[in-house]
PDB file of C-alpha atoms in Angstrom:
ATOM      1  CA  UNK A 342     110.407  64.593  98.489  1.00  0.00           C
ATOM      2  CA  UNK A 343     111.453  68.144  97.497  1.00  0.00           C
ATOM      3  CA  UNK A 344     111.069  68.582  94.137  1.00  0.00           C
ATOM      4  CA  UNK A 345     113.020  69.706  91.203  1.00  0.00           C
ATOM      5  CA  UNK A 346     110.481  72.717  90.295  1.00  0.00           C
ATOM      6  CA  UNK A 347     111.283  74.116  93.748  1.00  0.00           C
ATOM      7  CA  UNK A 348     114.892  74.913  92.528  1.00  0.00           C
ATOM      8  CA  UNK A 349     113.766  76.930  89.730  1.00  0.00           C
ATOM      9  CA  UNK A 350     113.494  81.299  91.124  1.00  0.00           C
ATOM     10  CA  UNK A 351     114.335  83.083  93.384  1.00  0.00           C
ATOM     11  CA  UNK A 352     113.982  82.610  97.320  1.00  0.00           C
ATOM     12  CA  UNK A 353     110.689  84.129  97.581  1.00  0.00           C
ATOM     13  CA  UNK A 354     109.729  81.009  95.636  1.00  0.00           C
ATOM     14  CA  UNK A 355     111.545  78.262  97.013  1.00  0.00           C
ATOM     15  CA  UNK A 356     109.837  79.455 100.301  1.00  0.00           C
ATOM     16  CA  UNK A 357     106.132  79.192  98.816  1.00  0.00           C
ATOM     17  CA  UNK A 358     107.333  75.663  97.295  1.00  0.00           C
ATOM     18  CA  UNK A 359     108.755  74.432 100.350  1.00  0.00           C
ATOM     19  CA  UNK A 360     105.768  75.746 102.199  1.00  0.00           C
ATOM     20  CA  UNK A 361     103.276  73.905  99.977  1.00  0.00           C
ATOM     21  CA  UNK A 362     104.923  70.624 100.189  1.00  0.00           C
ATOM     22  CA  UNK A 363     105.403  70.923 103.928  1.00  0.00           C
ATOM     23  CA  UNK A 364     101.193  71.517 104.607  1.00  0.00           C
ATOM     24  CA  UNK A 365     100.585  68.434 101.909  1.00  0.00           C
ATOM     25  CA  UNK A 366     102.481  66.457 103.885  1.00  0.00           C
ATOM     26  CA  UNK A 367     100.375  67.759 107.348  1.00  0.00           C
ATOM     27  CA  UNK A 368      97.159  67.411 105.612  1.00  0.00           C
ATOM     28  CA  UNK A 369      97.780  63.933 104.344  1.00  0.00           C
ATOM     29  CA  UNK A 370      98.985  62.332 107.766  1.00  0.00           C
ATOM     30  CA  UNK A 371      95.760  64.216 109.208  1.00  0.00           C
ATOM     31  CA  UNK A 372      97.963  66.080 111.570  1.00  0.00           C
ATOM     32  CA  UNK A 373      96.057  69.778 112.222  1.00  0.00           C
ATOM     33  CA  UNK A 374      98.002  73.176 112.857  1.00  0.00           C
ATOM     34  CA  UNK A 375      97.837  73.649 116.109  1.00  0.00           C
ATOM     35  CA  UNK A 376      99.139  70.223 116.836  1.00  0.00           C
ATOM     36  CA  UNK A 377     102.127  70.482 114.091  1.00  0.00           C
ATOM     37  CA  UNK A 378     102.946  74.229 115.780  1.00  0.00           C
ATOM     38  CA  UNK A 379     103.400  71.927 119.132  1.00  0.00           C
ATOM     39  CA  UNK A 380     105.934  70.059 117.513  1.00  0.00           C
ATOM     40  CA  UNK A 381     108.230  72.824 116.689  1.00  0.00           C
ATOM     41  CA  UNK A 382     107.551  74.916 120.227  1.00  0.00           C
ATOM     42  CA  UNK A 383     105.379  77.270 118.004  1.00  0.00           C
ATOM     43  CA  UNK A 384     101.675  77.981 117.679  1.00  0.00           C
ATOM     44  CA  UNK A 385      98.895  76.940 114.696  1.00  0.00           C
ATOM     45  CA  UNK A 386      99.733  80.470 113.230  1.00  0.00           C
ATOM     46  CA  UNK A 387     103.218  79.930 112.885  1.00  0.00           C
ATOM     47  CA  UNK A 388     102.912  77.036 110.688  1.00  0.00           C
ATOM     48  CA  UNK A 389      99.780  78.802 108.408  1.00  0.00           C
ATOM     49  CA  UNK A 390     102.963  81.164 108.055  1.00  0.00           C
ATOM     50  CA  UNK A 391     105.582  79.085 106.861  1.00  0.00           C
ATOM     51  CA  UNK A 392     102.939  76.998 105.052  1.00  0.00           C
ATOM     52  CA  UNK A 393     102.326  80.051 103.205  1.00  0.00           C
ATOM     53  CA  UNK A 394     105.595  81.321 102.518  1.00  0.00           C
ATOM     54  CA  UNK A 395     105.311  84.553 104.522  1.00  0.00           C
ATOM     55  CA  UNK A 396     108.269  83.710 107.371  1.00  0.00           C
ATOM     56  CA  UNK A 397     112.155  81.676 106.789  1.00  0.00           C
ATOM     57  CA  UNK A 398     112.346  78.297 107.718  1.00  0.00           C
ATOM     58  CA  UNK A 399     114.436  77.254 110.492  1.00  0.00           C
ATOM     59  CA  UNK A 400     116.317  73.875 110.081  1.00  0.00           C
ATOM     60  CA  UNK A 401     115.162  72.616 112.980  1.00  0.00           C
ATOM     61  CA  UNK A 402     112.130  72.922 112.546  1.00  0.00           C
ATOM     62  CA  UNK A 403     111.883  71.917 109.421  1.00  0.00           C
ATOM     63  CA  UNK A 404     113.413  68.369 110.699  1.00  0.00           C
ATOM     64  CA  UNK A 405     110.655  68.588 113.130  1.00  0.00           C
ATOM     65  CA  UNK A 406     107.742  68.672 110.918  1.00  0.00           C
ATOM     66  CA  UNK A 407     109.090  66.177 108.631  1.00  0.00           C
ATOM     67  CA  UNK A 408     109.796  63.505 111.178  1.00  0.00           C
ATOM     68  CA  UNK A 409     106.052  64.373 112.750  1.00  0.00           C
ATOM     69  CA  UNK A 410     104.717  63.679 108.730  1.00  0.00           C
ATOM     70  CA  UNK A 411     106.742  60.260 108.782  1.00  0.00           C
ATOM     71  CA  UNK A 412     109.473  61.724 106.596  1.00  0.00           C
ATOM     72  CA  UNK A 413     112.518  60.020 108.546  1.00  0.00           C
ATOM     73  CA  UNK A 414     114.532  58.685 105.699  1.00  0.00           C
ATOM     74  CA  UNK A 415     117.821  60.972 105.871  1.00  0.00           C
ATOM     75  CA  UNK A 416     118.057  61.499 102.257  1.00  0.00           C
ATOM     76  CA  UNK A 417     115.008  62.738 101.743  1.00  0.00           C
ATOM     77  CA  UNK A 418     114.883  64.837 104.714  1.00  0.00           C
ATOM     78  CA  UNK A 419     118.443  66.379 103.542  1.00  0.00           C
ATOM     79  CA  UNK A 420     116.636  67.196  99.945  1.00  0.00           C
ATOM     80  CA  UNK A 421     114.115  69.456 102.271  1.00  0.00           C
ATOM     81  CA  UNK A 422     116.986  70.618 104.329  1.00  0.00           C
ATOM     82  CA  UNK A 423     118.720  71.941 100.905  1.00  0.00           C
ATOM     83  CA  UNK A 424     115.820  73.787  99.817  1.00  0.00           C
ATOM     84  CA  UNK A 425     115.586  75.459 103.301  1.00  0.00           C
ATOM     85  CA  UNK A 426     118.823  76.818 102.741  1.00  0.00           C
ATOM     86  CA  UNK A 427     118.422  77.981  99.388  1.00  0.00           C
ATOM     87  CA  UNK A 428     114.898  79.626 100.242  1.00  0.00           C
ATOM     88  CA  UNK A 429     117.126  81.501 102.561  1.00  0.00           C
ATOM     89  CA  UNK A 430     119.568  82.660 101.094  1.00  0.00           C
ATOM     90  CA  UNK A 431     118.788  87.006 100.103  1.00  0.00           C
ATOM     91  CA  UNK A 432     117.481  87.673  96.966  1.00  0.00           C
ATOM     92  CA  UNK A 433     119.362  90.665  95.218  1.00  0.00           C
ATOM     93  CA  UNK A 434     117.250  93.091  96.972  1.00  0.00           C
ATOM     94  CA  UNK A 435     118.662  92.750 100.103  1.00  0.00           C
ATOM     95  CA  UNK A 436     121.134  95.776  99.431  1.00  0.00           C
ATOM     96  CA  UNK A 437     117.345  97.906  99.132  1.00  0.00           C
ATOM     97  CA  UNK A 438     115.866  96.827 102.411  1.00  0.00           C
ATOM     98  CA  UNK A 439     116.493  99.645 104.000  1.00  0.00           C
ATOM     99  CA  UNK A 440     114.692 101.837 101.459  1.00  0.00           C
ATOM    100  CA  UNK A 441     111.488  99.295 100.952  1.00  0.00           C
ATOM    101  CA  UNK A 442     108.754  98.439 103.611  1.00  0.00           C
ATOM    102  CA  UNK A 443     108.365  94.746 104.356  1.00  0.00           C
ATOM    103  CA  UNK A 444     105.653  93.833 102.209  1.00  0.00           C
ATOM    104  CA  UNK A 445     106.979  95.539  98.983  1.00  0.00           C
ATOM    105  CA  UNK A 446     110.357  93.180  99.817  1.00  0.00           C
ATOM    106  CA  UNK A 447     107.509  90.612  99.497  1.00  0.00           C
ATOM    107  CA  UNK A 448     106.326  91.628  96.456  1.00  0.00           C
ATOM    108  CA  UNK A 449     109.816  91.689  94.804  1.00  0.00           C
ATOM    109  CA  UNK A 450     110.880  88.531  95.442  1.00  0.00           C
ATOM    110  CA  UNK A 451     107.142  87.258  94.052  1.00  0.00           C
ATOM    111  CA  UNK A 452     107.951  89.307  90.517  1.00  0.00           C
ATOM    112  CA  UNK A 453     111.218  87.981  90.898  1.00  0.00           C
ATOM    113  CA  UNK A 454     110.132  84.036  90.781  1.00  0.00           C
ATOM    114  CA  UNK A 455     106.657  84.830  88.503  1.00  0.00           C
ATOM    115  CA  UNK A 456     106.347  83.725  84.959  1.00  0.00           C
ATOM    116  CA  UNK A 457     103.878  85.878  84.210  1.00  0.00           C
ATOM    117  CA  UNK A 458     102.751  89.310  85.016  1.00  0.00           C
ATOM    118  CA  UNK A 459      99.368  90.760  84.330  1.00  0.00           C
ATOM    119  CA  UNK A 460      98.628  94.164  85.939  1.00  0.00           C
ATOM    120  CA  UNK A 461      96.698  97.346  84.917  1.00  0.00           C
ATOM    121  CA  UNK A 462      97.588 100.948  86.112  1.00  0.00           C
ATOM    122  CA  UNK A 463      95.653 104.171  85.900  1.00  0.00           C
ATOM    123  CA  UNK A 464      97.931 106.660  86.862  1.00  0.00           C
ATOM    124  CA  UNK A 465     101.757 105.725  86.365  1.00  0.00           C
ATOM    125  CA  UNK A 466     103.495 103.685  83.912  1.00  0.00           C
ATOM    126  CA  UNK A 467     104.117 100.506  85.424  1.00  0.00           C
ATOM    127  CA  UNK A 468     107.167 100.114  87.103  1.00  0.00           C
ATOM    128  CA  UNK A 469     108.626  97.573  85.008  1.00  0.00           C
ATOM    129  CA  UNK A 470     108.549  99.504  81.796  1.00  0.00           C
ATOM    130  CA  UNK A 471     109.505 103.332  83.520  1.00  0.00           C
ATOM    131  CA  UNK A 472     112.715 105.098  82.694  1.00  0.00           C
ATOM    132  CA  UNK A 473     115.021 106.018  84.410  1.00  0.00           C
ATOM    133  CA  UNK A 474     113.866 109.775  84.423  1.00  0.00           C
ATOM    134  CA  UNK A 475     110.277 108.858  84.657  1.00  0.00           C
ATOM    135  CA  UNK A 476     111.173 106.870  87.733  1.00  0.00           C
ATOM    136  CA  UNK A 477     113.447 109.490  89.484  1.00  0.00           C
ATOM    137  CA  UNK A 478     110.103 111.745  88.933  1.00  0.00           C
ATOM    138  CA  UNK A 479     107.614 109.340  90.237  1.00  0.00           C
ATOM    139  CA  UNK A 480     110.193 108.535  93.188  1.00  0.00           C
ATOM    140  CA  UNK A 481     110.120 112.452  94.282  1.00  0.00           C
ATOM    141  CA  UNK A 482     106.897 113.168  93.599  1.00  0.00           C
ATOM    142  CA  UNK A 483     105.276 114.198  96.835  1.00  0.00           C
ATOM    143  CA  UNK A 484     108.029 113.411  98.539  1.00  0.00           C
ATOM    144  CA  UNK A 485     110.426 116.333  98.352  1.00  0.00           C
ATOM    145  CA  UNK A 486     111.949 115.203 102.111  1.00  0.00           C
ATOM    146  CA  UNK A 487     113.828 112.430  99.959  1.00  0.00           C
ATOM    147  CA  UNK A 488     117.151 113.167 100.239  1.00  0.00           C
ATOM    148  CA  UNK A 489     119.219 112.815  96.317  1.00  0.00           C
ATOM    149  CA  UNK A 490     121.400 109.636  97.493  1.00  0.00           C
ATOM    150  CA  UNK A 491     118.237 108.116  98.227  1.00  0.00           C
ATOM    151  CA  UNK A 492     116.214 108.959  95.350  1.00  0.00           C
ATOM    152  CA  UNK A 493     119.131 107.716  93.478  1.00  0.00           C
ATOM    153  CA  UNK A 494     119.376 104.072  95.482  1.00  0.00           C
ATOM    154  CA  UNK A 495     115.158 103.766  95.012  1.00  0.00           C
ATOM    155  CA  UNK A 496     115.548 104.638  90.962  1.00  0.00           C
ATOM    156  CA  UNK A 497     118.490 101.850  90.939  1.00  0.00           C
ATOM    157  CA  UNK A 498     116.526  99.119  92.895  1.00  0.00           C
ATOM    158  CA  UNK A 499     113.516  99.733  89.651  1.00  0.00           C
ATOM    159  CA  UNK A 500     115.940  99.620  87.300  1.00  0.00           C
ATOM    160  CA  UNK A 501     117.503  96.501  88.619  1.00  0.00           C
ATOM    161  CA  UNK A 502     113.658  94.818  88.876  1.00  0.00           C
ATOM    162  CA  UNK A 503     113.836  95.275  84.769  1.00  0.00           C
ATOM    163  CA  UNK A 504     116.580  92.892  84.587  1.00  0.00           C
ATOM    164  CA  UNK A 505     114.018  90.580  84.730  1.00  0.00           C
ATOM    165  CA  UNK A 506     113.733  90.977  80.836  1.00  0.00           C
ATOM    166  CA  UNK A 507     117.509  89.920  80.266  1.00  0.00           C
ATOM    167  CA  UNK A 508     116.982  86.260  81.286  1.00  0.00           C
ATOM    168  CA  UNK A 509     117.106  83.820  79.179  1.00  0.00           C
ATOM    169  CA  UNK A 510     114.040  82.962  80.091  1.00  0.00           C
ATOM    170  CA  UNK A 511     111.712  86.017  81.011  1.00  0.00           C
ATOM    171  CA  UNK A 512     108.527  86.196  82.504  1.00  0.00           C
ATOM    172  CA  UNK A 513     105.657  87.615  80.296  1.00  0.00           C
ATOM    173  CA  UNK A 514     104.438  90.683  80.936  1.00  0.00           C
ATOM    174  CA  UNK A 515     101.174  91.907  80.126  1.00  0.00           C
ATOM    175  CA  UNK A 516     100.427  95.483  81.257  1.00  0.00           C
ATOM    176  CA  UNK A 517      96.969  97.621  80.665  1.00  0.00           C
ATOM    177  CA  UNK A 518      97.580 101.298  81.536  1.00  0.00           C
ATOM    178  CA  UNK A 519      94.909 103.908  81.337  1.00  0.00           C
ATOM    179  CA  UNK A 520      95.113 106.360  78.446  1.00  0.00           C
ATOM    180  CA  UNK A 521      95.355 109.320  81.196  1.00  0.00           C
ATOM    181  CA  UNK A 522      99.004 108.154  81.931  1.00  0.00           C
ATOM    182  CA  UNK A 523      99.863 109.323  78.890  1.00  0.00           C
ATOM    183  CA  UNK A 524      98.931 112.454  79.121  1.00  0.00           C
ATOM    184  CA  UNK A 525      99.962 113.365  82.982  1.00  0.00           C
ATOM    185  CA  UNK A 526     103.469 115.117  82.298  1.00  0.00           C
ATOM    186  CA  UNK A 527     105.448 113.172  85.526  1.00  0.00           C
ATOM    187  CA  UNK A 528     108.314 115.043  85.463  1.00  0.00           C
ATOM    188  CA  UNK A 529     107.784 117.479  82.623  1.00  0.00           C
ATOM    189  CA  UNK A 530     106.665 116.709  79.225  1.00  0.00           C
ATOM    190  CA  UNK A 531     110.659 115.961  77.756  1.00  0.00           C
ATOM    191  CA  UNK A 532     110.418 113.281  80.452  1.00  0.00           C
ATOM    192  CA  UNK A 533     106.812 111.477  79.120  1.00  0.00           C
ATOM    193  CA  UNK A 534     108.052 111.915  75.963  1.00  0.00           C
ATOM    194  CA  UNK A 535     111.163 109.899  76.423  1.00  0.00           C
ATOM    195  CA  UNK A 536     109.032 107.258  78.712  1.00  0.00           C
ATOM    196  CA  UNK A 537     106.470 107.006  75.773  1.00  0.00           C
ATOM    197  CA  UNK A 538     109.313 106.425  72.961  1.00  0.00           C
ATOM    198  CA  UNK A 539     110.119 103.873  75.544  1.00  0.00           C
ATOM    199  CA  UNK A 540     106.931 102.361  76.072  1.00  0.00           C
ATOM    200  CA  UNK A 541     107.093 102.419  71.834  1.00  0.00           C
ATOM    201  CA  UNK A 542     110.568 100.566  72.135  1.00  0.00           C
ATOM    202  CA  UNK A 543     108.766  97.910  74.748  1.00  0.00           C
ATOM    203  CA  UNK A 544     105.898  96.691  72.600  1.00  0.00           C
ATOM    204  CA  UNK A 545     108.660  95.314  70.371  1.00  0.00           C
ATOM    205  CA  UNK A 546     109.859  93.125  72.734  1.00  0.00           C
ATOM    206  CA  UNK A 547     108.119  89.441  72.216  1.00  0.00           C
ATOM    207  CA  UNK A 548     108.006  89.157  76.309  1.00  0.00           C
ATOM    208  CA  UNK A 549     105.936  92.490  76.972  1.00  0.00           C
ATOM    209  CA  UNK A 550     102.334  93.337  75.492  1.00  0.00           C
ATOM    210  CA  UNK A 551     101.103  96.585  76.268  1.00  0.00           C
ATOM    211  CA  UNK A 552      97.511  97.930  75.663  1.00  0.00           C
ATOM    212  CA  UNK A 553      95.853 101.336  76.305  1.00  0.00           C
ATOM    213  CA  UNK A 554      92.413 101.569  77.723  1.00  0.00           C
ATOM    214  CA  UNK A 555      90.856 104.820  75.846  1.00  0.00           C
ATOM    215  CA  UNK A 556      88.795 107.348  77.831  1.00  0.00           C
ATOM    216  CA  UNK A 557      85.874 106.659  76.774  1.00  0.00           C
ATOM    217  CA  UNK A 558      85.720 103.422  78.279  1.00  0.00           C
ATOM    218  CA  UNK A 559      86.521 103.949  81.620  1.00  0.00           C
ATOM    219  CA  UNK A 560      87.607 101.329  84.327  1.00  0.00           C
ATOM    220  CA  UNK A 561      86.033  98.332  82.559  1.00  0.00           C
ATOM    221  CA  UNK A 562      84.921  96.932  86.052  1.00  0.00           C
ATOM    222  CA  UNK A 563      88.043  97.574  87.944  1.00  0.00           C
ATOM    223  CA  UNK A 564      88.257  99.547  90.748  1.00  0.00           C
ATOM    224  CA  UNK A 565      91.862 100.426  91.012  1.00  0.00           C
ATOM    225  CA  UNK A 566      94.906  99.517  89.810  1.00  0.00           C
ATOM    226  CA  UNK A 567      96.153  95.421  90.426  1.00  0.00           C
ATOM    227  CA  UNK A 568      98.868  93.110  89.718  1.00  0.00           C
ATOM    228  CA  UNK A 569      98.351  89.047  89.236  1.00  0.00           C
ATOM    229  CA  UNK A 570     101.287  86.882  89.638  1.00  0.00           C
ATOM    230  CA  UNK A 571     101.594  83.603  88.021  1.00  0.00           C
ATOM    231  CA  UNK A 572     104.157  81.188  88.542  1.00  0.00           C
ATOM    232  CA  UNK A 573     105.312  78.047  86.658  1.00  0.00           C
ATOM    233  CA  UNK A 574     106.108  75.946  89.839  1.00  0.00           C
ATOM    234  CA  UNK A 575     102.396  74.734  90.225  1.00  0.00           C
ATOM    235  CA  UNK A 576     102.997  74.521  94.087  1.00  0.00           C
ATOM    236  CA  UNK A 577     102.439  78.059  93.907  1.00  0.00           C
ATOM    237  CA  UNK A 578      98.896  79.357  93.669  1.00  0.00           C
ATOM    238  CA  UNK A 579      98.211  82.591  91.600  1.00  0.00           C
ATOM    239  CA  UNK A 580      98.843  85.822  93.493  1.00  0.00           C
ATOM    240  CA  UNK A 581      97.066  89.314  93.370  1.00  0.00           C
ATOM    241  CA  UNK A 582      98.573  92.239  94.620  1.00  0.00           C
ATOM    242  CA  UNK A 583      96.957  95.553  95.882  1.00  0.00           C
ATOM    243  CA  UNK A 584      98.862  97.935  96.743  1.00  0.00           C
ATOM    244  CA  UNK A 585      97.373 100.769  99.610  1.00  0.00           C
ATOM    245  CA  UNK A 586      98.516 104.010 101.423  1.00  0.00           C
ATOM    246  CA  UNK A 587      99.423 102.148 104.206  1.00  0.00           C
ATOM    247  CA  UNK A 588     100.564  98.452 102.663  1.00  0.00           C
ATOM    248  CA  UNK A 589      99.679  95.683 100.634  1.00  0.00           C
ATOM    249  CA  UNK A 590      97.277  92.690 100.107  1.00  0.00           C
ATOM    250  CA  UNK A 591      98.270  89.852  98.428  1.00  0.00           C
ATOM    251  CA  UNK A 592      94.976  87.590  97.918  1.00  0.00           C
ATOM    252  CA  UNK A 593      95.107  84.314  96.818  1.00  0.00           C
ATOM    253  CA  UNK A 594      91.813  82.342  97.890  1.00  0.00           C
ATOM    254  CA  UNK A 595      90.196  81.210  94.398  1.00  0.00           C
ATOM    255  CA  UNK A 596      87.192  83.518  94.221  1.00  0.00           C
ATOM    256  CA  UNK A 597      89.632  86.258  94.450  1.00  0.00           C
ATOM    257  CA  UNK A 598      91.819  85.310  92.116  1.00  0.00           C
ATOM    258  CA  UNK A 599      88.732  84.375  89.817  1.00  0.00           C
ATOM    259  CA  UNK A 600      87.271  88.227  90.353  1.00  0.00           C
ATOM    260  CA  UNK A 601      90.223  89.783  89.439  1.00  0.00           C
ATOM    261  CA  UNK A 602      90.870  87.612  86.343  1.00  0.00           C
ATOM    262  CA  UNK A 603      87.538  88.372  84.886  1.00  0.00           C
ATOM    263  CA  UNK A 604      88.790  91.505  85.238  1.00  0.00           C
ATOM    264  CA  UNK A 605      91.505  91.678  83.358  1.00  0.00           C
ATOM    265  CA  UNK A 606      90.068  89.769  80.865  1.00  0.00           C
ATOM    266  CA  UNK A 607      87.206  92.633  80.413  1.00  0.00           C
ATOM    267  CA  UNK A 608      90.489  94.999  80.709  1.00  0.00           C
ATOM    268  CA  UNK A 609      92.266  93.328  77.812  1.00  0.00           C
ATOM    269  CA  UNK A 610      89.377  93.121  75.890  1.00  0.00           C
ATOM    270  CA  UNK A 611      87.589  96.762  76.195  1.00  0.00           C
ATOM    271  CA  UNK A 612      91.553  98.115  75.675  1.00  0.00           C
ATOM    272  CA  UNK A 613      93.179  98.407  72.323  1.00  0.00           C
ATOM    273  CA  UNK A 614      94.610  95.862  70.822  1.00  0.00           C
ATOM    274  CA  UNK A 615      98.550  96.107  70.607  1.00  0.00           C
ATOM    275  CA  UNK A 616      99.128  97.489  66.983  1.00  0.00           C
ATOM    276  CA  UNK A 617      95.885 100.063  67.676  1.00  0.00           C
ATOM    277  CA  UNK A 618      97.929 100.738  71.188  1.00  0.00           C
ATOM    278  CA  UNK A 619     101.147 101.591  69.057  1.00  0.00           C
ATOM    279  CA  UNK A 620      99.410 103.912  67.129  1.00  0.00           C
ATOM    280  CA  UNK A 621      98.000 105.563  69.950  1.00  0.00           C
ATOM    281  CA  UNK A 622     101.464 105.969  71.573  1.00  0.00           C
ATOM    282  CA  UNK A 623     102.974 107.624  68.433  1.00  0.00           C
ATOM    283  CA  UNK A 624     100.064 109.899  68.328  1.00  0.00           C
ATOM    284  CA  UNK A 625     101.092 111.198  71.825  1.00  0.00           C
ATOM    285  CA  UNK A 626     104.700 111.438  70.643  1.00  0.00           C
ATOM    286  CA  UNK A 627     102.924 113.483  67.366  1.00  0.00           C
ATOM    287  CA  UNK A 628     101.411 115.585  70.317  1.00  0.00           C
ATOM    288  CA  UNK A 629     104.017 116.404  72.695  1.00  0.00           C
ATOM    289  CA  UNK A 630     106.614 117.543  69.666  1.00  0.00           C
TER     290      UNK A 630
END
């Protein structure tokens, strides 16, 4: 039966919920993909997709699968049927599609529904703790075919994803940037000034930690910048996120999400701690006076 967890996010994770409870129920009547994408005039691919949370769910189908698992019971199979609709409905980022590619809608809705947040950056401030003016900057930069309204609707849509610190119940964020962001004047130097008297303002906040990795320590192992997801509905696995010229990978097989763990553990430790990390961050507020 769909459980209570699943109710808890956004859309983005009542799909992955709904998805995981849908290929338990495959794998435990022995049933394999290919014959399950029969059942619902589809294909073995189609159902590693909804299994997986990447596509909707159709009601139909959904009604399909479960009377193929032996789910018949109407109750129960209206509990599922709920959840379909609610993994439907658009998440607040709807209004933005039009500015965002399909897989950074994806990645959204997964920050959205995460309770936790680990990433490290080495050339931006991560998007979570920019301002407004720092965001605007990064948002043009490069890009001077942008027209203003649009610049305008892209700042809005990362200022909205920072609401995510005004629920009641926010996810943690842990963020290791590289001390080179602090120094690269994105916008001018007025504007990093006012982004690092914000990141200041952040590490007061008992949902964010922030730590600095110094020069001379380099990468610490890691290759480029990454994001891993975590989620309190335990139907979801952990998610990393990598983010390309041309897209994004999420990876969630165990090794990967083991590799890029160990990490950010070797991040975390070989950065500063938090108080040294404040210091730091008024010293480059000391400098750009």
């Amino acid at each position: 039966m769909a459980e209570d967890s699943a109710t808890e996010g956004g859309p983005t994770a009542r799909r992955l919920v709904l998805g995981g409870q849908l290929r338990r129920l495959r794998e435990a009547k022995g049933i394999s993909r290919e014959d399950a994408g029969y059942a619902i005039r589809g294909s073995g691919s189609k159902i590693s997709r909804l299994e997986l949370g990447r596509v909707g769910f159709k009601e139909r189908d959904v009604v399909d699968l479960l009377t193929l698992y032996g789910v018949t019971d109407a109750a129960e199979q209206e509990s599922f049927l709920g959840l379909v609709r609610r993994s439907n409905e658009p998440g607040w980022w709807h209004r933005f599609n039009d500015l965002m590619p399909s897989w950074f809608q994806d990645y959204v809705g997964l920050e959205e529904s995460a309770s936790r947040i680990q990433t490290y950056e080495i050339q931006f401030v991560p998007g979570l703790l920019q301002t407004e003016k720092y965001a605007r900057a990064v948002a043009t930069q490069g890009r001077p075919e942008f027209p203003d309204d649009e610049v305008a609707r892209r700042v809005r849509l990362r200022m909205q994803r920072q609401k995510l610190f005004t629920r009641p119940k926010p996810p943690r964020l842990w963020a290791v940037i590289d001390e080179s962001v602090l120094y690269r004047p994105i916008g001018g130097q007025e504007v990093l000034r006012e982004q690092i008297e914000h990141l200041l303002e952040a590490t007061t906040m008992s949902a964010v930690s922030l730590q600095v990795l110094p020069f001379d320590v380099g990468r610490s192992g890691a290759e480029g910048p990454f994001t891993l997801l975590r989620f309190a509905q335990p139907e979801i696995p952990d998610i990393v996120y990598l983010e390309h010229l041309c897209g994004a990978l999420y990876l969630d097989k165990p090794e990967d999400i083991e590799v890029h763990s160990a990490a950010l553990h070797r991040l975390t430790a070989d950065a500063l701690t938090p108080e040294d990390t404040r210091k730091t961050l008024k010293a480059a507020l000391n400098r750009s006076s």
